[in-house]
Coordinates of N, CA, C and O in Angstrom, one line a residue:
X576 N 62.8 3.5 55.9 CA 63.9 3.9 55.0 C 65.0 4.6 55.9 O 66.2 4.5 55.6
X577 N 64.6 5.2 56.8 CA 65.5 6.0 57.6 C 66.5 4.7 59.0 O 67.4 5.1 59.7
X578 N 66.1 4.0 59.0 CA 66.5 2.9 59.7 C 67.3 2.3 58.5 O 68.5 2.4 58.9
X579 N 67.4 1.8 57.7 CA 68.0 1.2 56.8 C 69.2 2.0 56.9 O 70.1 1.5 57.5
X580 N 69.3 3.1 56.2 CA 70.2 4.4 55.7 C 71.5 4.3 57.4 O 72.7 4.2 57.4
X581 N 70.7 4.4 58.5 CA 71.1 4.6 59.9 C 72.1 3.3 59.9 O 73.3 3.4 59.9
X582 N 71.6 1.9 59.8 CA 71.9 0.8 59.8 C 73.4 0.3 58.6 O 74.2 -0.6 58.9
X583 N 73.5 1.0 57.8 CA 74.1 1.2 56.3 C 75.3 1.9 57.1 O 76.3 1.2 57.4
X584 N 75.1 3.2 57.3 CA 75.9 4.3 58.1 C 76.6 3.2 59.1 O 77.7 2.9 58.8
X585 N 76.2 2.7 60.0 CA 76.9 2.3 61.1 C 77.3 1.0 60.7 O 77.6 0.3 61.7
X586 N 77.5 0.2 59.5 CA 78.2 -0.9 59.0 C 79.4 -0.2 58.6 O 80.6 -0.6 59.1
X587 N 79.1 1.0 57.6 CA 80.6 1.6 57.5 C 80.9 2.3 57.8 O 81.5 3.1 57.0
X588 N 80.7 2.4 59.2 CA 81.3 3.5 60.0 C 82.4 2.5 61.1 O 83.4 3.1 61.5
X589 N 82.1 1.0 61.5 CA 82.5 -0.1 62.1 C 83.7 -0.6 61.0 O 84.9 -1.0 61.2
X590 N 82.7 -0.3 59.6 CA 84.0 -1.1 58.5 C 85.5 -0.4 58.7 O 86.7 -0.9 58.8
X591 N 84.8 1.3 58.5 CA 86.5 2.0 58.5 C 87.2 1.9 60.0 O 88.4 2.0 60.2
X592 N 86.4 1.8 60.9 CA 87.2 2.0 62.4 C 87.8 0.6 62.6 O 88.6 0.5 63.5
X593 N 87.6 -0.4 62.0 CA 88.7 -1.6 62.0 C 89.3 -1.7 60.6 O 89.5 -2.9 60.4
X594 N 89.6 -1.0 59.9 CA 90.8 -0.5 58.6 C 91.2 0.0 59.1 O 92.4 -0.5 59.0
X595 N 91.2 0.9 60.1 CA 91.8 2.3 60.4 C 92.6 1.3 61.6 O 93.8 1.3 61.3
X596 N 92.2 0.7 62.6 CA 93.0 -0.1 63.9 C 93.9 -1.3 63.1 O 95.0 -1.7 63.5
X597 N 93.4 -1.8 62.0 CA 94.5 -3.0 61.2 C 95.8 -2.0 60.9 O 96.9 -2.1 61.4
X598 N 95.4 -1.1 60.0 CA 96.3 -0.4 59.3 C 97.3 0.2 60.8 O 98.5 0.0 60.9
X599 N 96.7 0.7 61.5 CA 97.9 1.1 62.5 C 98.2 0.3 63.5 O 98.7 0.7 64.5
X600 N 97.9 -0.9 63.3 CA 98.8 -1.9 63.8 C 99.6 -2.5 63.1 O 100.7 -2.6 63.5
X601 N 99.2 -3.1 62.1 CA 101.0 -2.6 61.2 C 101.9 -2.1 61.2 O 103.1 -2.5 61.3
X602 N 101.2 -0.9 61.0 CA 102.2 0.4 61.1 C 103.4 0.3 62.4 O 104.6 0.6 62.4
X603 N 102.5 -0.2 63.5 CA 103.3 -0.4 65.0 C 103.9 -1.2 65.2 O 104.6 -1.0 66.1
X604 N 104.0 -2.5 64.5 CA 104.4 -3.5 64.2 C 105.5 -3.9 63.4 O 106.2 -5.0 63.4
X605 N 105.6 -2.8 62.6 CA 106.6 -2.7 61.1 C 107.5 -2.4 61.4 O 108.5 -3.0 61.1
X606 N 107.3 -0.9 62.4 CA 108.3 -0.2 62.6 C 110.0 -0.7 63.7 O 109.6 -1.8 64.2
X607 N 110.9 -0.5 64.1 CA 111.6 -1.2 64.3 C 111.9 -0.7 65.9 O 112.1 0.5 66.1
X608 N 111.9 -1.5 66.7 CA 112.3 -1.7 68.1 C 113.3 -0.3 68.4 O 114.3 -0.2 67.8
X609 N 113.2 0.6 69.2 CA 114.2 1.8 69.4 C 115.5 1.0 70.5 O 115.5 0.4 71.5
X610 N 116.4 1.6 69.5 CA 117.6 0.6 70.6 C 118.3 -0.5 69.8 O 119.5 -0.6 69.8
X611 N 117.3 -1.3 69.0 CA 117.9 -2.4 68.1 C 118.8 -2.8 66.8 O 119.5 -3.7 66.4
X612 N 118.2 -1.4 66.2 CA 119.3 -0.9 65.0 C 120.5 -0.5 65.1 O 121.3 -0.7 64.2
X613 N 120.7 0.1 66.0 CA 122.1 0.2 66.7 C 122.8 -1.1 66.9 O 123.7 -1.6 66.2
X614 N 122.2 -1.6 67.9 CA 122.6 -3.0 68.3 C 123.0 -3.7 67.4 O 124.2 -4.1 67.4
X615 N 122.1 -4.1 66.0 CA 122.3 -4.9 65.2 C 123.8 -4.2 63.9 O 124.5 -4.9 63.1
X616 N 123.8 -2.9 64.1 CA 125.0 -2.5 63.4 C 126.1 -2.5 64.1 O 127.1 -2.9 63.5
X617 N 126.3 -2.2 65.4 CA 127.2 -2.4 66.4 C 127.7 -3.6 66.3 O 128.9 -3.7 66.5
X618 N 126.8 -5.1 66.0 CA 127.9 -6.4 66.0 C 128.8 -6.5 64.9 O 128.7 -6.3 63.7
X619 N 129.7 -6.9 65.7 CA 130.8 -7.8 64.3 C 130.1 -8.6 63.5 O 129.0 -9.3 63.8
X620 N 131.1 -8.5 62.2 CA 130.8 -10.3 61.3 C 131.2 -11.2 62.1 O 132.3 -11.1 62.7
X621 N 130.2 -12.5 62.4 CA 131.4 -13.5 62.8 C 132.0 -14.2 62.0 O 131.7 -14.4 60.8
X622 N 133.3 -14.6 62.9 CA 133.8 -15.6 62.2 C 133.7 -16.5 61.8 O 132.6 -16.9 62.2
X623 N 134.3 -17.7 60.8 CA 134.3 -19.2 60.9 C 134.5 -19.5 62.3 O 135.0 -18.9 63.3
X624 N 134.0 -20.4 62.3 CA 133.8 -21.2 63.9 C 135.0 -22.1 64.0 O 135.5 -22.3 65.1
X625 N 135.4 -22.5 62.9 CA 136.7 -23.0 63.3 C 137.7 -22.4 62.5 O 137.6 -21.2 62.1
X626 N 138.9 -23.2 62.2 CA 140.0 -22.8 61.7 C 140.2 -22.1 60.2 O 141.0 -21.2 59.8
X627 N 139.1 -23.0 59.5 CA 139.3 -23.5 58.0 C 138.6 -22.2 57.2 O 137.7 -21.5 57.5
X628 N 139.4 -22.2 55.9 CA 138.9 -20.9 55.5 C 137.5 -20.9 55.2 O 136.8 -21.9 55.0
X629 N 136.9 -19.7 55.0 CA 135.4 -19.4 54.2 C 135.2 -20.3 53.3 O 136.0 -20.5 52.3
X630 N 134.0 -21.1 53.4 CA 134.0 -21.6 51.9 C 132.9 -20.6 51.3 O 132.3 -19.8 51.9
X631 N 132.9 -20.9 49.9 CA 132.2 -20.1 49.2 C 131.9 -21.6 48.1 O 132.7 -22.6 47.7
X632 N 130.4 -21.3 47.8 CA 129.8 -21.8 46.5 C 129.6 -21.2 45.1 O 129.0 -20.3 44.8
X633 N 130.4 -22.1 44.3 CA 129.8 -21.4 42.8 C 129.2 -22.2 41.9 O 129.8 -23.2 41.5
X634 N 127.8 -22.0 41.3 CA 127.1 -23.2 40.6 C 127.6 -22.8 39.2 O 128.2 -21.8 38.8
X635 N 127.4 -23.8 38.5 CA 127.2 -24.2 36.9 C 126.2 -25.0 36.4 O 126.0 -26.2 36.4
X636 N 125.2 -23.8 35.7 CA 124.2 -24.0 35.8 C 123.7 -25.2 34.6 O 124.7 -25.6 34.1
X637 N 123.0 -25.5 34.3 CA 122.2 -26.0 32.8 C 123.5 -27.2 32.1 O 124.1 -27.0 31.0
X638 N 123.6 -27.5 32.4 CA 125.3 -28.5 31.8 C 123.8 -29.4 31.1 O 122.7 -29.6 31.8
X639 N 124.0 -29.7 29.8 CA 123.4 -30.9 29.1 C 123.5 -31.1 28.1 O 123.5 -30.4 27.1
X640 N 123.6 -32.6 28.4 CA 123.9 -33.4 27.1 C 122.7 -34.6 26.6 O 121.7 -35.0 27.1
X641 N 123.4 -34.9 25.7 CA 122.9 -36.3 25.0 C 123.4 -37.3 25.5 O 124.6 -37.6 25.5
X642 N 122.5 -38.1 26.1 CA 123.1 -39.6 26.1 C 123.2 -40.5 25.3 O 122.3 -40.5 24.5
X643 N 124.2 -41.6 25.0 CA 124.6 -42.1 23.7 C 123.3 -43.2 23.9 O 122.7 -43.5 25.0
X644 N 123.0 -43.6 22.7 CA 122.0 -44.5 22.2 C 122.7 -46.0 22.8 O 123.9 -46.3 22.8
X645 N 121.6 -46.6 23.2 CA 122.2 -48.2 23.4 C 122.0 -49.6 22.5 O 120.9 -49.3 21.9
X646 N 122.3 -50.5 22.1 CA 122.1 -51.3 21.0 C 120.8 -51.1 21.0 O 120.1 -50.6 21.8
X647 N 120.5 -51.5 19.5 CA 119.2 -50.9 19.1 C 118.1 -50.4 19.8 O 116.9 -50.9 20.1
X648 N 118.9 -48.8 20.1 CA 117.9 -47.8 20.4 C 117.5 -46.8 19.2 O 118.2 -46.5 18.3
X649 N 116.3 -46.5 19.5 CA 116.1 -45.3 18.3 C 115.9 -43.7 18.7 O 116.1 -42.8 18.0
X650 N 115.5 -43.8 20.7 CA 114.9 -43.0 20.9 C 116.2 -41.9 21.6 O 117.3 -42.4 21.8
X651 N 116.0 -40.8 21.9 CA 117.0 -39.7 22.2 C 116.4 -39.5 23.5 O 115.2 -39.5 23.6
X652 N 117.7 -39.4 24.6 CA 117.9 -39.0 26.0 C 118.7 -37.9 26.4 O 119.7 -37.6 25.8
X653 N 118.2 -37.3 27.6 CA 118.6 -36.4 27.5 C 119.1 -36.3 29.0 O 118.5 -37.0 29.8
X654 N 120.1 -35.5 29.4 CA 120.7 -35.7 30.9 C 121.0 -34.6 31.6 O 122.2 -34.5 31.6
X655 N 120.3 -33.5 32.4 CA 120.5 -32.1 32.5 C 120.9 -31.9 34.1 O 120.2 -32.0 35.1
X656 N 122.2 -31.6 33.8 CA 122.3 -31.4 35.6 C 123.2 -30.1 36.0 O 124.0 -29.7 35.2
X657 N 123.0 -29.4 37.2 CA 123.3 -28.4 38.0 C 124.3 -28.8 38.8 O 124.1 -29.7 39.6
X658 N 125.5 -28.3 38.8 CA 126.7 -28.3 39.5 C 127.0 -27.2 40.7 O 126.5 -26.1 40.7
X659 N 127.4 -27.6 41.4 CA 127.7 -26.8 42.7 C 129.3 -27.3 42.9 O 129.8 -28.4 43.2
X660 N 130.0 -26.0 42.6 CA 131.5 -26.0 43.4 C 132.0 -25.4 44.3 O 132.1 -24.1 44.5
X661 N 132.3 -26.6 45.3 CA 132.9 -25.5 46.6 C 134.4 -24.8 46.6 O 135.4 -25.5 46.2
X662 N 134.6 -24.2 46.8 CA 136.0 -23.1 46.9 C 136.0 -22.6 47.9 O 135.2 -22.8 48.8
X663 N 137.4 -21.5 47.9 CA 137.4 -20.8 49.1 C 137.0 -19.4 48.8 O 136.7 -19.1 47.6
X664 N 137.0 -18.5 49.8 CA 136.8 -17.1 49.6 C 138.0 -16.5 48.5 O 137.9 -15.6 47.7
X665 N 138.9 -17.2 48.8 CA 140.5 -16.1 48.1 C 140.3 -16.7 46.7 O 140.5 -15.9 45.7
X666 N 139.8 -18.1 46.3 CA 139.8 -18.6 44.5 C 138.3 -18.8 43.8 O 138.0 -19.2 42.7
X667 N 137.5 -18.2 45.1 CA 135.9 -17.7 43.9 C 136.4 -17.2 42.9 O 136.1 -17.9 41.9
X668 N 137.2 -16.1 42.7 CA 136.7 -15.0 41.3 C 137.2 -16.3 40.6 O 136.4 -16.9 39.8
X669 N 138.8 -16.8 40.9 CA 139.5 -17.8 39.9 C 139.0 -18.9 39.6 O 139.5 -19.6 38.6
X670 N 137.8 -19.4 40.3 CA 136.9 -20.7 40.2 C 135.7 -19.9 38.8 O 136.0 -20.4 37.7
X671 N 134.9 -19.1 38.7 CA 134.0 -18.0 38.3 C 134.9 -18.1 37.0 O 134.2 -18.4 36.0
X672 N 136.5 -17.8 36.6 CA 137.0 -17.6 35.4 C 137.1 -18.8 35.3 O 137.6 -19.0 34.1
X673 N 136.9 -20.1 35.9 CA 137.0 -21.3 35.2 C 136.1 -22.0 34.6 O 136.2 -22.9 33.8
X674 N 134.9 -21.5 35.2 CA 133.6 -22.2 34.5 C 134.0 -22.8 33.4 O 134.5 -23.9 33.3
X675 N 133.6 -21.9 32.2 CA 133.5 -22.5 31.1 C 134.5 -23.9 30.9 O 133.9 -25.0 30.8
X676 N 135.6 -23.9 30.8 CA 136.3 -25.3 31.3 C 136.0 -26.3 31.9 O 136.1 -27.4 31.5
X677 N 135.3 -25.9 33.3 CA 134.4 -27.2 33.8 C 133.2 -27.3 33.4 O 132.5 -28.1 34.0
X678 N 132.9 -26.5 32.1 CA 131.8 -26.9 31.8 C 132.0 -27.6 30.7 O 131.1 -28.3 30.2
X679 N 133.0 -27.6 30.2 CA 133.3 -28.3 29.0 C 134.2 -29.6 29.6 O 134.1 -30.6 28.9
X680 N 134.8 -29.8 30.4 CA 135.0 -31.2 31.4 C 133.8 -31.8 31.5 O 133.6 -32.9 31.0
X681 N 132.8 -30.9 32.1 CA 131.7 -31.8 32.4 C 130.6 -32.8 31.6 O 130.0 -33.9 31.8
X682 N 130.7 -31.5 30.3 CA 130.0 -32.1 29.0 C 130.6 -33.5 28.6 O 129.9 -34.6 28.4
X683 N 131.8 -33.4 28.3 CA 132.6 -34.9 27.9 C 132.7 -35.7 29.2 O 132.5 -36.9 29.0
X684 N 132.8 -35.4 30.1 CA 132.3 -36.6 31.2 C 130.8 -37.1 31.3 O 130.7 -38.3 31.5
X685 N 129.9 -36.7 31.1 CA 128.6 -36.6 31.3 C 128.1 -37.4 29.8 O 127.2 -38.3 29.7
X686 N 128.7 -36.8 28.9 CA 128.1 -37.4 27.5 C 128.8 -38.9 27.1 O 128.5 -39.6 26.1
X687 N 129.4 -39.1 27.9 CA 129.9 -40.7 27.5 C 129.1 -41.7 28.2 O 129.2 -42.9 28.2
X688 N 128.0 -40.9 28.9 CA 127.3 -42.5 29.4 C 126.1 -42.7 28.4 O 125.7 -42.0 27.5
X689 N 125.8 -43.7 28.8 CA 124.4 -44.3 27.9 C 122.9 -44.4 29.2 O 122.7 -44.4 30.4
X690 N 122.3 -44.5 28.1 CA 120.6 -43.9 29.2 C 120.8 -45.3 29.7 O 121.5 -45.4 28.7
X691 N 120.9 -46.4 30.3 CA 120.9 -47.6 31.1 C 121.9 -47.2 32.2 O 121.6 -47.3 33.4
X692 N 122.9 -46.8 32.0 CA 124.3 -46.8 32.8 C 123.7 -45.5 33.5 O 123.4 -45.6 34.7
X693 N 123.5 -44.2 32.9 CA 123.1 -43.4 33.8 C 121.8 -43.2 34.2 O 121.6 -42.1 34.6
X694 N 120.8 -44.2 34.2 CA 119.5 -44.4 35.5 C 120.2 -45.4 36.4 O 119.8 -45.1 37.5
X695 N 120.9 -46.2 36.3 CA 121.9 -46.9 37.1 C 122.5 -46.2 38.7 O 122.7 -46.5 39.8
X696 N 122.9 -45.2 37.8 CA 124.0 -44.4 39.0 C 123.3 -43.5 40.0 O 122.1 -43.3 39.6
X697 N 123.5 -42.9 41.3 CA 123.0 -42.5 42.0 C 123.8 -41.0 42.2 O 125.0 -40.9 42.0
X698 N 123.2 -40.2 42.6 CA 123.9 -38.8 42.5 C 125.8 -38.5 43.1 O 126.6 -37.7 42.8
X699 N 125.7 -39.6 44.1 CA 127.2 -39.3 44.9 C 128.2 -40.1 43.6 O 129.4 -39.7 43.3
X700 N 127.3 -41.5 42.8 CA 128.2 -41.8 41.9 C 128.8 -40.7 40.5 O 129.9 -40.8 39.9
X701 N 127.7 -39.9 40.3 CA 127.5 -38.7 39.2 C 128.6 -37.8 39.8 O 129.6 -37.7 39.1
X702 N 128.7 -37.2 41.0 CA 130.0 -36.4 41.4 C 131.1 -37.0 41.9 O 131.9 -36.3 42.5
X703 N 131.1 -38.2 41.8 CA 132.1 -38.9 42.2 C 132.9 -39.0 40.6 O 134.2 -38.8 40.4
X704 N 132.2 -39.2 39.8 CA 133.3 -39.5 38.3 C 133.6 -38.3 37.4 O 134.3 -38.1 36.5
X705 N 132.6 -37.4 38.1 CA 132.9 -35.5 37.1 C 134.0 -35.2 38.3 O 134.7 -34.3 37.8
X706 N 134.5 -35.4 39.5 CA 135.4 -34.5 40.6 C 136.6 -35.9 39.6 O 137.4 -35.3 38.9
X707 N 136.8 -36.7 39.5 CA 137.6 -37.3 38.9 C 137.9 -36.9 37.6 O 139.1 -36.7 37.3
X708 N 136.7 -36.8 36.7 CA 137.1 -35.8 35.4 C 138.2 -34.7 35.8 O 139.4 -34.7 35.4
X709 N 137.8 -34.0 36.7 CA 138.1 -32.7 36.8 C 139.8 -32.8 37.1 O 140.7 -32.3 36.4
X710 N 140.2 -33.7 38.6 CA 141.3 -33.9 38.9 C 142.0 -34.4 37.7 O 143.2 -34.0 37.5
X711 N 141.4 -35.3 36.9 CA 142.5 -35.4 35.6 C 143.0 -34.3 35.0 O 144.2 -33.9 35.1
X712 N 141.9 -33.8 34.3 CA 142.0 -32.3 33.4 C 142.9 -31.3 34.1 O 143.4 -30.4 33.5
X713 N 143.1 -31.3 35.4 CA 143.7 -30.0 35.7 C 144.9 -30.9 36.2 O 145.8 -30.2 36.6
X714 N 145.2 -32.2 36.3 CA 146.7 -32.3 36.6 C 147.2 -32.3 34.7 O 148.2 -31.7 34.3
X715 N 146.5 -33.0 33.8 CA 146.8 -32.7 32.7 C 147.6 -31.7 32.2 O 148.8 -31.7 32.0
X716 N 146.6 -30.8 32.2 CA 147.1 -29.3 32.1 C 148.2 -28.8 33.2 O 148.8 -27.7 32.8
X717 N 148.6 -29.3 34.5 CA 149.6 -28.7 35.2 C 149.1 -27.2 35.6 O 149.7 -26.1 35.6
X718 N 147.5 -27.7 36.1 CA 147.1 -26.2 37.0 C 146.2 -26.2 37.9 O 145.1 -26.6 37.7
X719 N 146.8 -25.8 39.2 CA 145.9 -26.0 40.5 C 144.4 -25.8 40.5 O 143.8 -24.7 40.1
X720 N 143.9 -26.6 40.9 CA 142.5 -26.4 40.9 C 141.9 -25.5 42.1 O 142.1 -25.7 43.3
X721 N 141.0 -24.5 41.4 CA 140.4 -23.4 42.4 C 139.2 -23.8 43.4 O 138.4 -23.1 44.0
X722 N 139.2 -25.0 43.2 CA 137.8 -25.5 44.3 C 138.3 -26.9 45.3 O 139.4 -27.3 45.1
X723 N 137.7 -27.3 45.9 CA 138.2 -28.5 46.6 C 137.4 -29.3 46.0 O 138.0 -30.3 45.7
X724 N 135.9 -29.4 45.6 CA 135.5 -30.0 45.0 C 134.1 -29.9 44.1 O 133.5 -28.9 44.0
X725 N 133.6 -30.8 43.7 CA 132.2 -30.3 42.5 C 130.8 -31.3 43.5 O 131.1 -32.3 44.0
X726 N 129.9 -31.0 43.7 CA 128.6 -31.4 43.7 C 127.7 -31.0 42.8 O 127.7 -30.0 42.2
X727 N 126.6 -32.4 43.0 CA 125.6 -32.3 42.0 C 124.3 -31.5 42.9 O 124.1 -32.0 44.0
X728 N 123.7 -30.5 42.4 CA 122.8 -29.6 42.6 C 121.5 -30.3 42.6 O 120.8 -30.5 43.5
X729 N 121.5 -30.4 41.4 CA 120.9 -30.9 40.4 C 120.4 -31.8 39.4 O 120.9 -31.5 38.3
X730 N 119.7 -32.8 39.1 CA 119.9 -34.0 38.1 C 118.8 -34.0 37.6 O 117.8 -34.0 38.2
X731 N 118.8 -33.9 36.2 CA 117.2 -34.8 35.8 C 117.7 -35.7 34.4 O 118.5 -35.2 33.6
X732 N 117.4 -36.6 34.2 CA 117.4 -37.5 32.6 C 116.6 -37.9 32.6 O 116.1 -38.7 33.4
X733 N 116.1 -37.4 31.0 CA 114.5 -38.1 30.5 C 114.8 -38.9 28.9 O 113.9 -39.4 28.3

């Protein structure tokens, strides 16, 4: 009994002295390099590497519609895609107050196809005819557009 008890004792006595060396190697490990935090606040932002301004991304998320029924169809389709607009740094906020607009561009571009026509198309064709939507609607209207252009994020139709 007394060997057992002895045997018991020195399992966790080994258990806690490698808790105790994990845990403070961590600890040694976590902590941060002396010298480096300086360093790393001391650098500048860099710049663009070249000329051209910041771009900046703004998504539009969940856009979905209905796809129109094809000669005798009965069954309902559905077409759900994620937009990504690129802009610059200075027309984010102005791109961000445009959403809703391109999202209502997008809906009526998107909702005129039929489920054959859009399993057909391939994602560059999908932002190839919504950045065409768009360039209409905003020469329409007689107002500069805040992005250079739209990509697809995103696609699914079931």
């Amino acid at each position: 009994m007394n060997t057992k008890v002895k045997l018991i004792g020195g399992f966790v006595l080994v258990a806690l002295l490698a808790a105790g060396a994990a845990g403070g190697a961590m600890w040694y490990l976590a902590k941060p390099a002396a010298g480096h935090a300086e360093v790393a606040e001391a650098k500048p932002a860099a710049a663009p590497a070249t000329g051209k301004k910041a771009r900046r991304y703004v998504t539009l998320d969940k856009v979905i519609v209905m796809l129109r029924h094809g000669p005798g169809e009965a069954d309902t389709h559905y077409l759900s895609a994620d937009l990504v607009i690129a802009t610059t740094e200075e027309n984010e906020k102005l791109a961000k107050s445009h959403l809703p607009l391109m999202r209502s561009i997008a809906v009526s571009t998107l909702s005129g196809f039929s489920m054959d026509k859009a399993q057909a198309m391939t994602v560059e064709q999908y932002a190839e005819q919504i950045n065409k939507a768009f360039t209409a609607s905003y020469e329409r209207e007689q107002m500069e557009k805040p992005f250079s252009e739209v990509m697809v994020g995103k696609l699914i139709i079931e």
